Each structure stands twice: as structure tokens, then as C-alpha cells.
Tab-separated table of C-alpha atoms in Angstrom:
chain	number	residue	atom	x	y	z
A	1	MET	CA	29.601	6.224	-41.741
A	2	GLU	CA	28.996	7.553	-38.259
A	3	LEU	CA	28.770	4.988	-35.493
A	4	PRO	CA	25.254	4.224	-34.249
A	5	GLU	CA	24.211	5.303	-30.768
A	6	SER	CA	24.400	1.708	-29.550
A	7	ALA	CA	28.100	1.516	-30.479
A	8	LEU	CA	28.873	4.792	-28.745
A	9	GLU	CA	27.068	3.594	-25.612
A	10	PHE	CA	29.034	0.339	-25.629
A	11	LEU	CA	32.350	2.187	-25.998
A	12	ALA	CA	31.369	4.530	-23.157
A	13	SER	CA	30.722	1.489	-20.947
A	14	LEU	CA	34.370	0.371	-21.147
A	15	ILE	CA	35.227	1.804	-17.749
A	16	GLY	CA	38.672	0.841	-16.484
A	17	LYS	CA	40.051	-0.034	-19.918
A	18	SER	CA	43.226	1.744	-21.042
A	19	LYS	CA	43.135	4.406	-23.767
A	20	ASN	CA	44.886	2.016	-26.159
A	21	THR	CA	42.302	-0.701	-25.500
A	22	LYS	CA	39.422	1.728	-26.067
A	23	LYS	CA	41.043	2.866	-29.309
A	24	THR	CA	41.363	-0.759	-30.451
A	25	TYR	CA	37.683	-1.451	-29.681
A	26	LEU	CA	36.683	1.677	-31.601
A	27	THR	CA	38.718	0.612	-34.655
A	28	VAL	CA	37.229	-2.910	-34.713
A	29	ILE	CA	33.638	-1.691	-34.316
A	30	LYS	CA	34.083	1.073	-36.877
A	31	LYS	CA	35.426	-1.374	-39.500
A	32	PHE	CA	32.563	-3.751	-38.771
A	33	HIS	CA	29.879	-1.095	-39.256
A	34	GLU	CA	31.568	0.225	-42.385
A	35	ARG	CA	31.308	-3.281	-43.828
A	36	VAL	CA	27.756	-4.211	-42.774
A	37	LYS	CA	26.475	-0.688	-43.562
A	38	LYS	CA	23.606	-0.776	-41.079
A	39	GLU	CA	22.947	0.248	-37.500
A	40	THR	CA	21.141	-2.880	-36.345
A	41	PHE	CA	22.847	-6.235	-36.768
A	42	ASN	CA	22.679	-9.809	-35.554
A	43	GLU	CA	24.900	-12.802	-34.907
A	44	LYS	CA	24.869	-13.821	-38.577
A	45	ASP	CA	26.256	-10.431	-39.611
A	46	ILE	CA	29.214	-10.888	-37.255
A	47	LEU	CA	29.871	-14.448	-38.450
A	48	LYS	CA	29.763	-13.319	-42.080
A	49	TYR	CA	32.149	-10.426	-41.346
A	50	LEU	CA	34.638	-12.706	-39.548
A	51	THR	CA	34.482	-15.198	-42.427
A	52	GLU	CA	35.270	-12.400	-44.889
A	53	LEU	CA	38.254	-11.308	-42.785
A	54	GLU	CA	39.588	-14.860	-42.782
A	55	PHE	CA	39.023	-15.213	-46.547
A	56	LYS	CA	41.007	-11.998	-47.138
A	57	GLY	CA	43.966	-13.473	-45.234
A	58	ALA	CA	43.722	-11.616	-41.929
A	59	LYS	CA	46.205	-12.695	-39.274
A	60	GLN	CA	45.014	-15.126	-36.610
A	61	SER	CA	45.563	-12.472	-33.943
A	62	THR	CA	43.394	-9.991	-35.914
A	63	LEU	CA	40.610	-12.559	-36.275
A	64	ARG	CA	40.730	-13.338	-32.579
A	65	LEU	CA	40.690	-9.677	-31.555
A	66	SER	CA	37.797	-8.876	-33.894
A	67	ALA	CA	35.794	-11.845	-32.612
A	68	ILE	CA	36.374	-10.926	-28.961
A	69	VAL	CA	35.403	-7.269	-29.431
A	70	LEU	CA	32.356	-7.946	-31.600
A	71	LYS	CA	31.132	-10.715	-29.319
A	72	LYS	CA	31.305	-8.346	-26.321
A	73	TYR	CA	29.574	-5.658	-28.360
A	74	ALA	CA	26.774	-8.029	-29.386
A	75	LYS	CA	26.406	-9.295	-25.834
A	76	TYR	CA	26.053	-5.704	-24.654
A	77	MET	CA	23.227	-5.386	-27.196
A	78	ASN	CA	21.554	-8.498	-25.679
A	79	LEU	CA	22.060	-10.486	-28.872
A	80	ASP	CA	22.643	-14.221	-29.046
A	81	VAL	CA	26.424	-14.798	-29.282
A	82	SER	CA	26.524	-18.566	-28.696
A	83	LYS	CA	27.626	-19.356	-32.260
A	84	ILE	CA	30.433	-16.798	-32.471
A	85	PRO	CA	33.731	-18.708	-32.034
A	86	ILE	CA	36.889	-17.159	-30.601
A	87	PRO	CA	39.826	-18.296	-32.818
A	88	SER	CA	42.786	-19.758	-30.971
A	89	LEU	CA	46.305	-18.393	-31.174
A	90	LYS	CA	47.864	-21.767	-31.970
A	91	ASN	CA	50.037	-20.203	-34.676
A	92	GLU	CA	51.318	-17.411	-32.427
A	93	PRO	CA	54.983	-17.562	-31.353
A	94	LYS	CA	55.744	-18.704	-27.814
A	95	GLN	CA	55.906	-16.088	-25.101
A	96	ILE	CA	58.970	-13.905	-25.559
A	97	TYR	CA	61.119	-12.626	-22.710
A	98	VAL	CA	64.804	-11.761	-22.278
A	99	LYS	CA	66.653	-14.972	-21.479
A	100	GLU	CA	69.335	-14.858	-18.791
A	101	ASP	CA	72.069	-15.541	-21.355
A	102	ASP	CA	70.977	-12.462	-23.330
A	103	LEU	CA	70.232	-10.041	-20.501
A	104	GLU	CA	73.735	-8.715	-19.852
A	105	LYS	CA	74.580	-8.046	-23.502
A	106	PHE	CA	71.153	-6.453	-23.992
A	107	LEU	CA	71.711	-4.025	-21.100
A	108	ARG	CA	75.225	-3.179	-22.370
A	109	THR	CA	73.813	-1.729	-25.603
A	110	PHE	CA	72.161	1.182	-23.750
A	111	ASP	CA	74.853	3.835	-23.936
A	112	ASN	CA	73.224	6.941	-22.466
A	113	LEU	CA	71.770	7.598	-19.023
A	114	ARG	CA	68.199	8.239	-20.184
A	115	ASP	CA	67.892	4.998	-22.134
A	116	LYS	CA	69.634	2.971	-19.416
A	117	LEU	CA	67.198	4.365	-16.873
A	118	ILE	CA	64.136	3.603	-18.988
A	119	VAL	CA	65.112	-0.020	-19.604
A	120	ARG	CA	65.947	-0.540	-15.919
A	121	LEU	CA	62.580	0.880	-14.848
A	122	LEU	CA	60.832	-1.503	-17.249
A	123	LEU	CA	62.898	-4.491	-16.129
A	124	PHE	CA	63.265	-3.865	-12.401
A	125	THR	CA	59.854	-2.406	-11.507
A	126	GLY	CA	57.644	-4.291	-13.971
A	127	CYS	CA	55.966	-1.049	-15.020
A	128	ARG	CA	54.060	-0.789	-18.268
A	129	VAL	CA	55.654	1.395	-20.943
A	130	GLY	CA	52.886	3.985	-20.601
A	131	GLU	CA	53.493	4.138	-16.852
A	132	VAL	CA	57.188	4.863	-17.400
A	133	ALA	CA	56.441	7.491	-20.065
A	134	ASN	CA	53.877	9.054	-17.706
A	135	MET	CA	56.160	9.031	-14.631
A	136	HIS	CA	56.709	12.370	-12.879
A	137	VAL	CA	59.538	13.501	-10.616
A	138	GLU	CA	57.128	14.050	-7.731
A	139	ASP	CA	56.051	10.383	-7.965
A	140	VAL	CA	59.467	9.241	-6.714
A	141	ASP	CA	60.015	8.797	-2.974
A	142	PHE	CA	63.799	8.567	-2.698
A	143	ALA	CA	63.723	8.007	1.061
A	144	ARG	CA	61.421	4.989	0.831
A	145	ARG	CA	62.895	3.742	-2.492
A	146	ALA	CA	59.450	3.706	-4.051
A	147	ILE	CA	57.582	5.143	-7.045
A	148	LYS	CA	53.887	6.002	-7.118
A	149	ILE	CA	52.156	4.906	-10.296
A	150	VAL	CA	49.404	7.479	-10.786
A	151	ASP	CA	47.424	8.993	-13.668
A	152	HIS	CA	48.742	12.384	-14.837
A	153	GLY	CA	46.549	12.503	-17.919
A	154	HIS	CA	49.135	11.408	-20.508
A	155	TYR	CA	48.332	7.711	-20.078
A	156	GLU	CA	45.381	6.089	-18.332
A	157	ILE	CA	46.524	4.113	-15.289
A	158	LYS	CA	44.336	1.080	-14.670
A	159	ARG	CA	45.405	0.550	-11.076
A	160	GLN	CA	47.242	3.142	-8.982
A	161	ARG	CA	49.894	1.597	-6.799
A	162	ILE	CA	53.363	1.957	-5.270
A	163	VAL	CA	56.277	-0.044	-6.677
A	164	PRO	CA	59.711	-0.563	-5.082
A	165	VAL	CA	62.881	0.388	-6.959
A	166	ASP	CA	66.434	-0.905	-6.569
A	167	GLU	CA	69.235	1.338	-5.272
A	168	GLU	CA	71.245	1.431	-8.515
A	169	THR	CA	68.253	2.554	-10.574
A	170	LEU	CA	67.396	5.126	-7.908
A	171	GLU	CA	70.917	6.611	-8.045
A	172	MET	CA	70.711	6.809	-11.826
A	173	LEU	CA	67.360	8.557	-11.456
A	174	LYS	CA	68.872	11.164	-9.102
A	175	SER	CA	71.622	11.884	-11.617
A	176	PHE	CA	69.175	12.148	-14.492
A	177	ILE	CA	66.681	14.588	-12.959
A	178	ARG	CA	69.486	16.784	-11.486
A	179	GLY	CA	67.444	18.780	-9.009
A	180	LYS	CA	64.255	18.928	-11.086
A	181	ARG	CA	61.336	19.023	-8.633
A	182	ASN	CA	58.284	18.243	-10.746
A	183	GLY	CA	57.000	17.348	-14.199
A	184	ARG	CA	57.552	14.364	-16.475
A	185	ILE	CA	60.848	12.555	-16.062
A	186	PHE	CA	61.085	11.493	-19.702
A	187	GLU	CA	59.910	13.662	-22.596
A	188	LEU	CA	59.353	10.590	-24.752
A	189	SER	CA	56.246	9.007	-26.204
A	190	VAL	CA	55.323	5.371	-25.735
A	191	ARG	CA	56.066	4.763	-29.422
A	192	ALA	CA	59.551	6.295	-29.117
A	193	ILE	CA	60.365	3.972	-26.201
A	194	GLN	CA	59.082	0.952	-28.142
A	195	LYS	CA	61.339	1.810	-31.091
A	196	MET	CA	64.328	2.333	-28.826
A	197	ILE	CA	63.906	-1.056	-27.112
A	198	LYS	CA	63.648	-2.914	-30.428
A	199	LYS	CA	66.634	-1.044	-31.896
A	200	LYS	CA	68.826	-1.932	-28.910
A	201	ALA	CA	67.688	-5.562	-28.934
A	202	ILE	CA	68.709	-5.838	-32.596
A	203	ALA	CA	72.073	-4.183	-31.811
A	204	ALA	CA	72.644	-6.742	-29.037
A	205	GLY	CA	72.165	-9.570	-31.541
A	206	ILE	CA	69.270	-11.126	-29.643
A	207	PRO	CA	67.658	-13.792	-31.913
A	208	TYR	CA	64.092	-12.751	-31.035
A	209	ALA	CA	64.816	-8.996	-31.185
A	210	ASP	CA	62.052	-8.258	-33.692
A	211	GLN	CA	59.499	-9.546	-31.155
A	212	LEU	CA	60.941	-7.806	-28.118
A	213	THR	CA	58.792	-4.950	-26.810
A	214	PRO	CA	58.659	-2.957	-23.549
A	215	HIS	CA	55.778	-5.186	-22.446
A	216	LYS	CA	58.024	-8.224	-22.904
A	217	LEU	CA	60.423	-6.600	-20.429
A	218	ARG	CA	57.541	-6.481	-17.942
A	219	HIS	CA	57.034	-10.204	-18.613
A	220	THR	CA	60.756	-10.736	-18.098
A	221	MET	CA	60.630	-9.131	-14.659
A	222	ALA	CA	57.660	-11.299	-13.659
A	223	ILE	CA	59.230	-14.526	-14.945
A	224	TYR	CA	62.517	-13.856	-13.153
A	225	TRP	CA	60.608	-13.003	-9.974
A	226	ILE	CA	58.839	-16.364	-9.963
A	227	THR	CA	61.799	-18.499	-11.060
A	228	LYS	CA	64.091	-16.843	-8.491
A	229	GLY	CA	61.715	-17.610	-5.623
A	230	GLY	CA	59.577	-14.476	-5.320
A	231	ASP	CA	56.030	-14.915	-3.989
A	232	LEU	CA	52.926	-14.507	-6.112
A	233	ARG	CA	51.037	-12.031	-3.914
A	234	THR	CA	53.879	-9.503	-3.866
A	235	LEU	CA	54.277	-9.826	-7.632
A	236	GLN	CA	50.547	-9.173	-8.045
A	237	ARG	CA	50.891	-5.921	-6.085
A	238	ILE	CA	53.972	-4.811	-8.030
A	239	LEU	CA	52.405	-5.493	-11.439
A	240	GLY	CA	49.080	-3.963	-10.436
A	241	HIS	CA	46.958	-6.987	-11.322
A	242	SER	CA	43.439	-6.807	-9.896
A	243	SER	CA	43.176	-10.604	-9.886
A	244	ILE	CA	45.746	-13.143	-8.683
A	245	ARG	CA	44.673	-15.358	-11.600
A	246	THR	CA	46.310	-12.941	-14.046
A	247	THR	CA	49.575	-13.195	-12.120
A	248	GLU	CA	49.378	-16.998	-11.971
A	249	ILE	CA	50.183	-17.301	-15.689
A	250	TYR	CA	53.837	-16.768	-14.768
A	251	LEU	CA	53.813	-19.988	-12.720
A	252	ASP	CA	53.991	-21.830	-16.058
A	253	TYR	CA	57.538	-20.534	-16.493
A	254	ASP	CA	58.464	-21.749	-13.013
A	255	PHE	CA	57.132	-25.176	-14.027
A	256	GLN	CA	59.132	-25.132	-17.268
A	257	ASP	CA	62.282	-24.274	-15.300
A	258	MET	CA	61.532	-27.124	-12.893
A	259	MET	CA	61.087	-29.561	-15.792
A	260	ARG	CA	64.461	-28.581	-17.285
A	261	VAL	CA	66.158	-29.309	-13.970
A	262	TYR	CA	64.157	-32.522	-13.603
A	263	ASP	CA	65.169	-33.790	-17.064
A	264	ARG	CA	68.825	-32.901	-16.499
A	265	VAL	CA	68.975	-34.752	-13.178
A	266	THR	CA	66.830	-37.810	-13.925
A	267	LYS	CA	68.519	-38.705	-17.215
A	268	ASN	CA	71.496	-39.896	-15.120
A	269	PHE	CA	69.425	-42.047	-12.751
A	270	VAL	CA	69.950	-45.295	-14.657
A	271	ASN	CA	73.717	-44.858	-14.990
A	272	SER	CA	74.299	-43.759	-11.386
């Protein structure tokens, strides 16, 4: 069935959301309307739909996503949403990032300049995979060692910004573009980069390779930044977070690192 006008209006109101996020919202709302088979709905319809999803064995992450999207949709329609629960992700695996012991062997598996450059841009600039795929030659300021993250139409950029880049990655970039003055640096899709990262992680023998994605490399950069003493405000600017609260989630990893050191040192207190 075609989506009702109300659904189209809600989707049009998602200003600032990425193309992937908008696509996800569209999929959830479309499936919901296909199931309820009516334009007008209420809170009970959503609860019934979520119960059916759970009964059919939907993943916890799918249930949570559906509940979040439909609750926002209903709220937009001025419906009562007080009884719609948001399922927790208690069964989800812990946050994945490349551990220090695995980083060197992971990087060694990238055996051509293009792939080496892509993984370094993900790891050393904290860019999203779509931002790397969308990157143009004219975005790079070699003199200032900086890259402008802007929207060229291939991938919607949430927050335009400038990110610094290390000298080694910059030299690799010079070699790769070889005098090219404009246009996309990499003729690869986001999906192709995702597949490449997972393939290399498996080749490196990383235990959590099947869960390693380009976005986890962005997490890796942020976690290393915090645990190695980088400040939160600068990290916020590099990652392009509009709120410092989003960046603060990485402080948990700094705390975990502190607790490991604490446990290692204090266990010898009694015997010293």
C-alpha cells in the first residue's frame, strides 16, 4: 500500500538525518502500515505490531529500532505514546573496537595503497565511512594538513567540519591521487568499503572480526584519543558531534582503562 500523507509528512520532517537513517525510518513505517492496513492508527496498533514482531522472533535490536521509530512517528501525530516501551539492548555484544594488541596485525593485512589509505583515514581522522567514500581531492589542504568534510551529493553530511590528518597518511594520499586536481578520491561505495574492512579483519585473525565495521574504526579512534590523554572538546570537533554529551560516551572506556590499572596496582597492596 502507499504510505498515507501523515507518514510522508513525518519523513519529510527528518531534517538533518542522514540518508541511511531516513531510509531506515521509511522501511520501518512502511512495514508497519503494510501490517495494520489503515491510514489512521493509535497506540494500541503500535503495541500490537511490536508484540507480533517479538512473537515472530525478531532480534532485540530490530524491536528496539521499530519501537523508537514508531514512537517518534506517533508523537509527531500527537498520539499518546506513554505506554510504548523501548526495549533494552541487554543482549547486544559489548562495544567493539580494535584493541591495541590487534591493531598492528590488522593494519599489516592491507596490501595495496588504496586500502591502506582508506583504513588510515577511518582510524586517524575518525571520519564516517560515507565521509571517506564522499571525499574529494579538492577537500584536502596539504599545506595545513587538513581535510574539509563537506556534502558533494553522494552522501549526506550531518555536520560540515575540518579534520586534521597525520603526515604519513597525507604522504600516502599525495602518492595515491598522483596530480589529480578534483573529483572523488575513491571510486568505491560505502558497502564495498564495509566488505573490505571485514575481509581484512578476518584475514588478520581478529577474534571479533565478524563484528568489525568502518564505524567501529571511528569508535577506535575516539577511544584511543581519550585513553591516550586527548581532550573531549577537540574530539567533539573532530568527530563532528553537535553535542558534547554524545562524545562523553567514550569517557566510559577511559574509566575502564583506569580500573584495570587500579586493580593491577592495588592487588599488591597487602603484600607490599
